[in-house]
Amino acid sequence: MSTFHLVDHPLIQHKLTLMRDKNTSSKDFRELLDEIAMLMGYEITRDLPLEDVEVETPICRATLKRISGKKLAIVPILRAGLGMVDGLLRLVPVARIGHIGMYRDPDTHEPHDYYFKMPPDIKNRQVILVDPMLATGGSACDAITRIKQTGCTHITMMCLVAAPEGVKKLQEMHPDVDIYAAALDERLNEHAYIVPGLGDAGDRIYGTK
Ligand code: PRP
Ligand code: URA
């Protein structure tokens, strides 16, 4: 069974509250999302494996630690996931970036994919899939299915706000994928928007509504 990690550091909660406010501008919304992505990155990379390395410091030779194991790939679900990439890249600047284009049908709320481009060695990388909103879970589940088709076996989902419905669906469909979120909200409304949520993340990032 996958684990749901609530990353509720006070700084993250404070910034997320600012983002939820409908009067927050697109500029501030983007900056806050970027900052939260970086703060969440500390938690999501906590279990990266380390190996010993010999280093000559100015004082002596020492056995020290460096990150080992699989390399990372950050994969945003377009559009809104793009807003979380730079924050993570500041922590792991050598990570490769894949892109998955998806939009939800406004009536059925079913996801439709329109773009898929991964680094060539994706199956050897640990993937962090990023999207601010985990609502019905349809987009994340389909994205993970597509990534797994490349042979990739280590995927983690990072979102900002999750709905219980989306967490349940993702855990049932992909029990091997852990979820990191800054908030677990109450429910979905009749339009499959998260309540209280923050509205349409893509529109708020890009000012398209
Ligand atoms: C939003 C969001 C997720 C999806 C979540 O994208 O960024 O990708 O909805 O909903 P779900 O869990 O019910 O699938 P949207 O379809 O609005 O596309 P956009 O980012 O291009 O605006
Ligand atoms: N997509 C969003 O951007 N917001 C929601 O609340 C649900 C899906």
mmCIF file of C-alpha atoms and ligand atoms in Angstrom:
data_model
loop_
_atom_site.group_PDB
_atom_site.id
_atom_site.type_symbol
_atom_site.label_atom_id
_atom_site.label_comp_id
_atom_site.label_asym_id
_atom_site.label_seq_id
_atom_site.Cartn_x
_atom_site.Cartn_y
_atom_site.Cartn_z
ATOM 1 C CA MET A 1 0.000 0.000 0.000
ATOM 2 C CA SER A 2 1.305 3.438 -0.871
ATOM 3 C CA THR A 3 1.910 5.936 1.916
ATOM 4 C CA PHE A 4 0.275 9.365 2.033
ATOM 5 C CA HIS A 5 2.738 11.916 3.436
ATOM 6 C CA LEU A 6 1.294 15.212 4.661
ATOM 7 C CA VAL A 7 4.056 17.822 4.440
ATOM 8 C CA ASP A 8 2.572 20.414 6.779
ATOM 9 C CA HIS A 9 5.525 22.542 7.878
ATOM 10 C CA PRO A 10 4.228 25.895 9.228
ATOM 11 C CA LEU A 11 5.879 27.832 6.365
ATOM 12 C CA ILE A 12 4.125 25.613 3.844
ATOM 13 C CA GLN A 13 0.742 26.008 5.553
ATOM 14 C CA HIS A 14 1.163 29.785 5.689
ATOM 15 C CA LYS A 15 2.110 30.071 2.015
ATOM 16 C CA LEU A 16 -0.678 27.711 0.954
ATOM 17 C CA THR A 17 -3.238 29.824 2.805
ATOM 18 C CA LEU A 18 -2.038 32.846 0.804
ATOM 19 C CA MET A 19 -2.423 30.857 -2.412
ATOM 20 C CA ARG A 20 -5.979 29.801 -1.566
ATOM 21 C CA ASP A 21 -7.093 33.422 -1.208
ATOM 22 C CA LYS A 22 -8.995 34.324 -4.389
ATOM 23 C CA ASN A 23 -7.539 37.863 -4.246
ATOM 24 C CA THR A 24 -3.946 36.632 -4.589
ATOM 25 C CA SER A 25 -2.488 37.735 -7.940
ATOM 26 C CA SER A 26 -1.111 35.329 -10.557
ATOM 27 C CA LYS A 27 2.379 36.679 -9.908
ATOM 28 C CA ASP A 28 2.182 35.974 -6.162
ATOM 29 C CA PHE A 29 0.451 32.633 -6.769
ATOM 30 C CA ARG A 30 3.307 31.498 -9.054
ATOM 31 C CA GLU A 31 5.983 32.640 -6.603
ATOM 32 C CA LEU A 32 4.309 30.910 -3.659
ATOM 33 C CA LEU A 33 3.885 27.664 -5.611
ATOM 34 C CA ASP A 34 7.557 27.773 -6.525
ATOM 35 C CA GLU A 35 8.576 28.328 -2.886
ATOM 36 C CA ILE A 36 6.342 25.532 -1.576
ATOM 37 C CA ALA A 37 7.654 23.120 -4.226
ATOM 38 C CA MET A 38 11.178 23.757 -2.988
ATOM 39 C CA LEU A 39 10.201 23.334 0.669
ATOM 40 C CA MET A 40 8.366 20.074 -0.132
ATOM 41 C CA GLY A 41 11.432 18.967 -2.058
ATOM 42 C CA TYR A 42 13.380 18.661 1.198
ATOM 43 C CA GLU A 43 10.876 16.095 2.422
ATOM 44 C CA ILE A 44 10.474 14.173 -0.812
ATOM 45 C CA THR A 45 14.251 13.733 -1.159
ATOM 46 C CA ARG A 46 14.737 12.734 2.484
ATOM 47 C CA ASP A 47 15.209 9.021 1.693
ATOM 48 C CA LEU A 48 17.640 9.399 -1.210
ATOM 49 C CA PRO A 49 20.331 6.750 -0.677
ATOM 50 C CA LEU A 50 23.842 7.863 0.272
ATOM 51 C CA GLU A 51 27.233 6.270 -0.315
ATOM 52 C CA ASP A 52 30.660 6.804 1.207
ATOM 53 C CA VAL A 53 33.204 8.886 -0.657
ATOM 54 C CA GLU A 54 36.811 9.739 0.213
ATOM 55 C CA VAL A 55 37.492 13.493 0.231
ATOM 56 C CA GLU A 56 40.695 15.404 0.920
ATOM 57 C CA THR A 57 39.631 18.421 2.986
ATOM 58 C CA PRO A 58 42.174 21.220 3.653
ATOM 59 C CA ILE A 59 42.768 19.491 7.014
ATOM 60 C CA CYS A 60 42.755 15.737 6.366
ATOM 61 C CA ARG A 61 41.398 12.852 4.333
ATOM 62 C CA ALA A 62 37.838 11.925 5.372
ATOM 63 C CA THR A 63 35.124 9.426 4.491
ATOM 64 C CA LEU A 64 32.001 11.464 3.739
ATOM 65 C CA LYS A 65 28.559 11.037 2.159
ATOM 66 C CA ARG A 66 27.208 11.728 -1.305
ATOM 67 C CA ILE A 67 23.950 10.804 -2.996
ATOM 68 C CA SER A 68 24.051 7.455 -4.795
ATOM 69 C CA GLY A 69 21.575 5.253 -6.578
ATOM 70 C CA LYS A 70 19.102 6.147 -9.264
ATOM 71 C CA LYS A 71 19.135 9.584 -10.813
ATOM 72 C CA LEU A 72 16.026 11.751 -10.609
ATOM 73 C CA ALA A 73 13.551 12.890 -13.226
ATOM 74 C CA ILE A 74 10.946 15.551 -12.504
ATOM 75 C CA VAL A 75 7.785 15.094 -14.567
ATOM 76 C CA PRO A 76 5.165 17.872 -14.480
ATOM 77 C CA ILE A 77 1.604 17.316 -15.708
ATOM 78 C CA LEU A 78 0.911 20.328 -17.978
ATOM 79 C CA ARG A 79 0.001 22.975 -17.463
ATOM 80 C CA ALA A 80 -0.139 23.493 -13.710
ATOM 81 C CA GLY A 81 2.632 21.044 -12.821
ATOM 82 C CA LEU A 82 5.138 23.295 -14.582
ATOM 83 C CA GLY A 83 4.806 25.705 -11.678
ATOM 84 C CA MET A 84 6.487 23.185 -9.337
ATOM 85 C CA VAL A 85 9.496 22.299 -11.493
ATOM 86 C CA ASP A 86 11.875 25.187 -10.795
ATOM 87 C CA GLY A 87 11.531 24.870 -7.016
ATOM 88 C CA LEU A 88 12.609 21.218 -7.187
ATOM 89 C CA LEU A 89 15.350 21.974 -9.710
ATOM 90 C CA ARG A 90 16.959 24.378 -7.258
ATOM 91 C CA LEU A 91 17.484 21.388 -4.937
ATOM 92 C CA VAL A 92 18.441 18.871 -7.633
ATOM 93 C CA PRO A 93 19.785 20.911 -10.554
ATOM 94 C CA VAL A 94 20.984 17.857 -12.508
ATOM 95 C CA ALA A 95 17.532 16.213 -12.603
ATOM 96 C CA ARG A 96 16.117 15.584 -16.091
ATOM 97 C CA ILE A 97 12.648 16.842 -16.963
ATOM 98 C CA GLY A 98 9.867 14.896 -18.701
ATOM 99 C CA HIS A 99 6.540 16.437 -19.728
ATOM 100 C CA ILE A 100 3.019 15.020 -19.825
ATOM 101 C CA GLY A 101 0.286 17.152 -21.385
ATOM 102 C CA MET A 102 -3.202 16.487 -19.998
ATOM 103 C CA TYR A 103 -6.459 18.358 -19.619
ATOM 104 C CA ARG A 104 -9.704 17.403 -17.886
ATOM 105 C CA ASP A 105 -12.867 17.355 -19.941
ATOM 106 C CA PRO A 106 -15.047 20.022 -18.271
ATOM 107 C CA ASP A 107 -18.190 17.841 -18.451
ATOM 108 C CA THR A 108 -16.991 14.288 -17.800
ATOM 109 C CA HIS A 109 -13.900 15.339 -15.747
ATOM 110 C CA GLU A 110 -12.033 12.550 -17.549
ATOM 111 C CA PRO A 111 -8.375 13.310 -18.430
ATOM 112 C CA HIS A 112 -7.217 13.550 -22.062
ATOM 113 C CA ASP A 113 -3.536 13.372 -22.862
ATOM 114 C CA TYR A 114 -1.990 15.431 -25.654
ATOM 115 C CA TYR A 115 1.769 15.284 -25.079
ATOM 116 C CA PHE A 116 4.324 12.833 -23.687
ATOM 117 C CA LYS A 117 8.078 13.378 -23.794
ATOM 118 C CA MET A 118 10.484 11.691 -21.379
ATOM 119 C CA PRO A 119 14.280 11.616 -21.035
ATOM 120 C CA PRO A 120 15.637 8.601 -23.003
ATOM 121 C CA ASP A 121 16.885 6.823 -19.854
ATOM 122 C CA ILE A 122 13.659 7.381 -17.906
ATOM 123 C CA LYS A 123 13.310 3.732 -16.891
ATOM 124 C CA ASN A 124 16.549 3.976 -14.902
ATOM 125 C CA ARG A 125 15.457 7.122 -13.068
ATOM 126 C CA GLN A 126 13.408 7.796 -9.965
ATOM 127 C CA VAL A 127 10.463 9.921 -11.125
ATOM 128 C CA ILE A 128 8.842 12.707 -9.116
ATOM 129 C CA LEU A 129 5.498 13.390 -10.813
ATOM 130 C CA VAL A 130 4.312 16.909 -9.980
ATOM 131 C CA ASP A 131 0.879 18.528 -10.233
ATOM 132 C CA PRO A 132 -0.570 20.991 -7.687
ATOM 133 C CA MET A 133 -4.032 19.395 -7.724
ATOM 134 C CA LEU A 134 -4.994 15.757 -7.023
ATOM 135 C CA ALA A 135 -8.783 15.982 -7.424
ATOM 136 C CA THR A 136 -10.537 12.887 -8.854
ATOM 137 C CA GLY A 137 -7.066 11.418 -9.348
ATOM 138 C CA GLY A 138 -7.809 10.631 -13.000
ATOM 139 C CA SER A 139 -4.980 12.746 -14.439
ATOM 140 C CA ALA A 140 -2.343 11.466 -11.997
ATOM 141 C CA CYS A 141 -3.401 7.822 -12.419
ATOM 142 C CA ASP A 142 -3.256 8.020 -16.231
ATOM 143 C CA ALA A 143 0.075 9.855 -16.098
ATOM 144 C CA ILE A 144 1.559 7.169 -13.846
ATOM 145 C CA THR A 145 0.246 4.410 -16.136
ATOM 146 C CA ARG A 146 1.947 6.092 -19.123
ATOM 147 C CA ILE A 147 5.234 6.511 -17.226
ATOM 148 C CA LYS A 148 5.169 2.854 -16.108
ATOM 149 C CA GLN A 149 4.806 1.799 -19.762
ATOM 150 C CA THR A 150 8.384 3.073 -20.279
ATOM 151 C CA GLY A 151 9.620 0.469 -17.765
ATOM 152 C CA CYS A 152 10.016 2.986 -14.961
ATOM 153 C CA THR A 153 9.516 1.345 -11.551
ATOM 154 C CA HIS A 154 10.132 4.093 -8.979
ATOM 155 C CA ILE A 155 7.541 6.882 -9.092
ATOM 156 C CA THR A 156 6.492 9.361 -6.385
ATOM 157 C CA MET A 157 3.556 11.773 -6.673
ATOM 158 C CA MET A 158 3.973 15.309 -5.336
ATOM 159 C CA CYS A 159 0.961 17.627 -5.178
ATOM 160 C CA LEU A 160 -0.067 20.699 -3.268
ATOM 161 C CA VAL A 161 -3.715 20.013 -2.444
ATOM 162 C CA ALA A 162 -5.248 16.537 -2.473
ATOM 163 C CA ALA A 163 -8.870 15.432 -2.214
ATOM 164 C CA PRO A 164 -9.705 12.199 -0.373
ATOM 165 C CA GLU A 165 -11.289 10.860 -3.584
ATOM 166 C CA GLY A 166 -8.057 11.328 -5.545
ATOM 167 C CA VAL A 167 -5.860 9.818 -2.838
ATOM 168 C CA LYS A 168 -8.119 6.748 -2.648
ATOM 169 C CA LYS A 169 -8.137 6.250 -6.419
ATOM 170 C CA LEU A 170 -4.378 6.649 -6.751
ATOM 171 C CA GLN A 171 -3.657 4.293 -3.855
ATOM 172 C CA GLU A 172 -5.987 1.664 -5.355
ATOM 173 C CA MET A 173 -4.644 1.936 -8.913
ATOM 174 C CA HIS A 174 -0.975 2.441 -8.054
ATOM 175 C CA PRO A 175 -0.272 1.003 -4.583
ATOM 176 C CA ASP A 176 3.475 1.267 -5.255
ATOM 177 C CA VAL A 177 3.383 5.080 -5.628
ATOM 178 C CA ASP A 178 3.770 7.209 -2.490
ATOM 179 C CA ILE A 179 1.953 10.549 -2.356
ATOM 180 C CA TYR A 180 3.307 13.792 -0.855
ATOM 181 C CA ALA A 181 0.836 16.649 -0.356
ATOM 182 C CA ALA A 182 0.786 19.945 1.533
ATOM 183 C CA ALA A 183 -2.917 19.581 2.386
ATOM 184 C CA LEU A 184 -5.666 16.956 2.404
ATOM 185 C CA ASP A 185 -8.883 18.887 1.780
ATOM 186 C CA GLU A 186 -12.502 17.964 2.571
ATOM 187 C CA ARG A 187 -14.011 16.748 -0.691
ATOM 188 C CA LEU A 188 -14.839 17.438 -4.337
ATOM 189 C CA ASN A 189 -17.781 19.595 -5.395
ATOM 190 C CA GLU A 190 -20.256 18.798 -8.205
ATOM 191 C CA HIS A 191 -17.746 20.111 -10.789
ATOM 192 C CA ALA A 192 -14.984 17.901 -9.368
ATOM 193 C CA TYR A 193 -13.159 20.916 -7.940
ATOM 194 C CA ILE A 194 -11.463 20.512 -4.574
ATOM 195 C CA VAL A 195 -13.244 22.081 -1.558
ATOM 196 C CA PRO A 196 -12.025 24.420 -0.140
ATOM 197 C CA GLY A 197 -9.151 24.066 -2.635
ATOM 198 C CA LEU A 198 -7.737 27.034 -4.508
ATOM 199 C CA GLY A 199 -9.728 27.010 -7.741
ATOM 200 C CA ASP A 200 -8.277 26.116 -11.122
ATOM 201 C CA ALA A 201 -4.521 25.938 -10.571
ATOM 202 C CA GLY A 202 -3.587 26.348 -14.257
ATOM 203 C CA ASP A 203 -5.788 29.411 -14.672
ATOM 204 C CA ARG A 204 -4.431 30.968 -11.492
ATOM 205 C CA ILE A 205 -0.792 30.372 -12.461
ATOM 206 C CA TYR A 206 -1.157 31.688 -15.992
ATOM 207 C CA GLY A 207 -3.959 34.247 -15.517
ATOM 208 C CA THR A 208 -6.163 32.571 -18.100
ATOM 209 C CA LYS A 209 -9.486 33.253 -16.444
HETATM 210 C C1 PRP B 1 -5.904 20.251 -13.369
HETATM 211 C C2 PRP B 1 -4.748 19.907 -12.461
HETATM 212 C C3 PRP B 1 -4.608 18.429 -12.649
HETATM 213 C C4 PRP B 1 -6.038 17.981 -12.833
HETATM 214 C C5 PRP B 1 -6.510 17.377 -11.549
HETATM 215 O O1 PRP B 1 -5.490 20.330 -14.683
HETATM 216 O O2 PRP B 1 -3.586 20.633 -12.744
HETATM 217 O O3 PRP B 1 -3.812 18.066 -13.769
HETATM 218 O O4 PRP B 1 -6.798 19.160 -13.149
HETATM 219 O O5 PRP B 1 -7.781 16.864 -11.678
HETATM 220 P P1 PRP B 1 -8.104 15.316 -11.564
HETATM 221 O O6 PRP B 1 -7.374 14.794 -10.382
HETATM 222 O O7 PRP B 1 -9.596 15.283 -11.393
HETATM 223 O O8 PRP B 1 -7.677 14.640 -12.844
HETATM 224 P P2 PRP B 1 -6.471 20.802 -15.862
HETATM 225 O O9 PRP B 1 -7.140 19.624 -16.464
HETATM 226 O O10 PRP B 1 -7.373 21.885 -15.363
HETATM 227 O O11 PRP B 1 -5.472 21.332 -16.958
HETATM 228 P P3 PRP B 1 -4.538 22.645 -16.956
HETATM 229 O O12 PRP B 1 -3.448 22.411 -15.914
HETATM 230 O O13 PRP B 1 -3.994 22.678 -18.334
HETATM 231 O O14 PRP B 1 -5.398 23.835 -16.630
HETATM 232 N N1 URA B 2 -8.104 21.009 -11.086
HETATM 233 C C1 URA B 2 -7.841 22.214 -10.507
HETATM 234 O O1 URA B 2 -7.061 23.013 -11.036
HETATM 235 N N2 URA B 2 -8.460 22.507 -9.341
HETATM 236 C C2 URA B 2 -9.314 21.646 -8.748
HETATM 237 O O2 URA B 2 -9.855 21.986 -7.684
HETATM 238 C C3 URA B 2 -9.582 20.428 -9.371
HETATM 239 C C4 URA B 2 -8.947 20.118 -10.537
#
